[in-house]
Short mmCIF file of C-alpha atoms in Angstrom, two decimals:
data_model
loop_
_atom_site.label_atom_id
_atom_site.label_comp_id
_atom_site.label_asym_id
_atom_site.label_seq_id
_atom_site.Cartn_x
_atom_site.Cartn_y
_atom_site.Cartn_z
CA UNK N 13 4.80 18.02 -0.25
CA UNK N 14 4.97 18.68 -3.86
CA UNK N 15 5.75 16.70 -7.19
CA UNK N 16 7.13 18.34 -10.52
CA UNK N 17 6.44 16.17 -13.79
CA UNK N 18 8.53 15.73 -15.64
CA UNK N 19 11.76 16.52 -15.15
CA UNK N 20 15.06 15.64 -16.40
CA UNK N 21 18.37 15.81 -14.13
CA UNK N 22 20.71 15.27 -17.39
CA UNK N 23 23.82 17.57 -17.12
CA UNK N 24 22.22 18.62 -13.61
CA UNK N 25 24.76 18.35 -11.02
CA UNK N 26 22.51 20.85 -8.47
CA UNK N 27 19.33 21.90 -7.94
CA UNK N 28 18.96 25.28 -5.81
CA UNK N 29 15.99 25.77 -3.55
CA UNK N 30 14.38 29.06 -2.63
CA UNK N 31 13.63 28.42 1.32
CA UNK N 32 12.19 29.70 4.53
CA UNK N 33 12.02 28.26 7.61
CA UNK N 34 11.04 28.82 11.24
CA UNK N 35 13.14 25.78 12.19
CA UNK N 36 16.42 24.29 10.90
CA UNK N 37 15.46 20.72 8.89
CA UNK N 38 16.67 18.83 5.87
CA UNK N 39 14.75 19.30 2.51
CA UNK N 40 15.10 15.91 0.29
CA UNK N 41 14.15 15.16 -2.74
CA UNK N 42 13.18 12.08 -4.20
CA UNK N 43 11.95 10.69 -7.37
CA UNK N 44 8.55 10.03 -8.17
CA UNK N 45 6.81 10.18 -4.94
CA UNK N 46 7.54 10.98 -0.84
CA UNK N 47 9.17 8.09 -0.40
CA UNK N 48 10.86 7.38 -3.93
CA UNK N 49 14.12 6.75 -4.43
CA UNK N 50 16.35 9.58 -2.67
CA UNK N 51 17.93 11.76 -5.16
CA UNK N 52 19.63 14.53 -2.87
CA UNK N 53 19.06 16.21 0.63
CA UNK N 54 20.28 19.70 2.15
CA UNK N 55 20.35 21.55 4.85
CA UNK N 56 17.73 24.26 5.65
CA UNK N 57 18.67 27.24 8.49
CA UNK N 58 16.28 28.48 10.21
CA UNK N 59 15.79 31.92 8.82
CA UNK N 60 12.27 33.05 10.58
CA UNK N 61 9.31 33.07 8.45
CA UNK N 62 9.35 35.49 5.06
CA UNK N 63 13.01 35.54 4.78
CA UNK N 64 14.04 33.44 2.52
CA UNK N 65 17.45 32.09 1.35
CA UNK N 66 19.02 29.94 -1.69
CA UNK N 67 19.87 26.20 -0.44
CA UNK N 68 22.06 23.97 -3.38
CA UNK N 69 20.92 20.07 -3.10
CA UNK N 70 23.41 18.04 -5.12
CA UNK N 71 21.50 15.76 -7.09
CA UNK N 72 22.00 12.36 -9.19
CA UNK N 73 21.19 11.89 -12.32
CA UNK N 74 18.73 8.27 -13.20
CA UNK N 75 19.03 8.86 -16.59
CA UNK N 76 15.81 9.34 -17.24
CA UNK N 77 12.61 11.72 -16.88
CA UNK N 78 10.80 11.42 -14.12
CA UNK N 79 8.89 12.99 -11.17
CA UNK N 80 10.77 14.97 -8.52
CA UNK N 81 9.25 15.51 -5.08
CA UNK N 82 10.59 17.60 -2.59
CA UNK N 83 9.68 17.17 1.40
CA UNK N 84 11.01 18.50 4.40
CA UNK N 85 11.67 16.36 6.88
#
């Protein structure tokens, strides 16, 4: 889990994500804490540990600043 303050989405229509995983999941990311309101979610592949691949989440915008924290789930 991580949080990133602040941050605007304005204009924003994707965030991408630098990833690696030993199992397929879903990143999300939400606004303002784990279980904030739900902003976007992706797909992650299983790509084995240190290889690491680009993963767009479409995002909506609040309209405001606010926190963003990402967590795999």
């Amino acid at each position: 889990w991580a949080s990133y303050d602040p941050v605007s989405l304005y204009g924003v229509q994707a965030l991408n994500l630098r990833v690696a995983a030993a199992a397929e999941g879903t990143i999300e990311l939400r606004r303002d804490a784990a279980d904030g309101e739900l902003l976007g979610t992706a797909e992650i592949p299983q790509t084995g540990l240190g290889t690491f691949t680009d993963v767009a989440v479409e995002v909506t915008d609040p309209m405001e600043p606010m926190a963003i924290s990402p967590a795999r789930r």
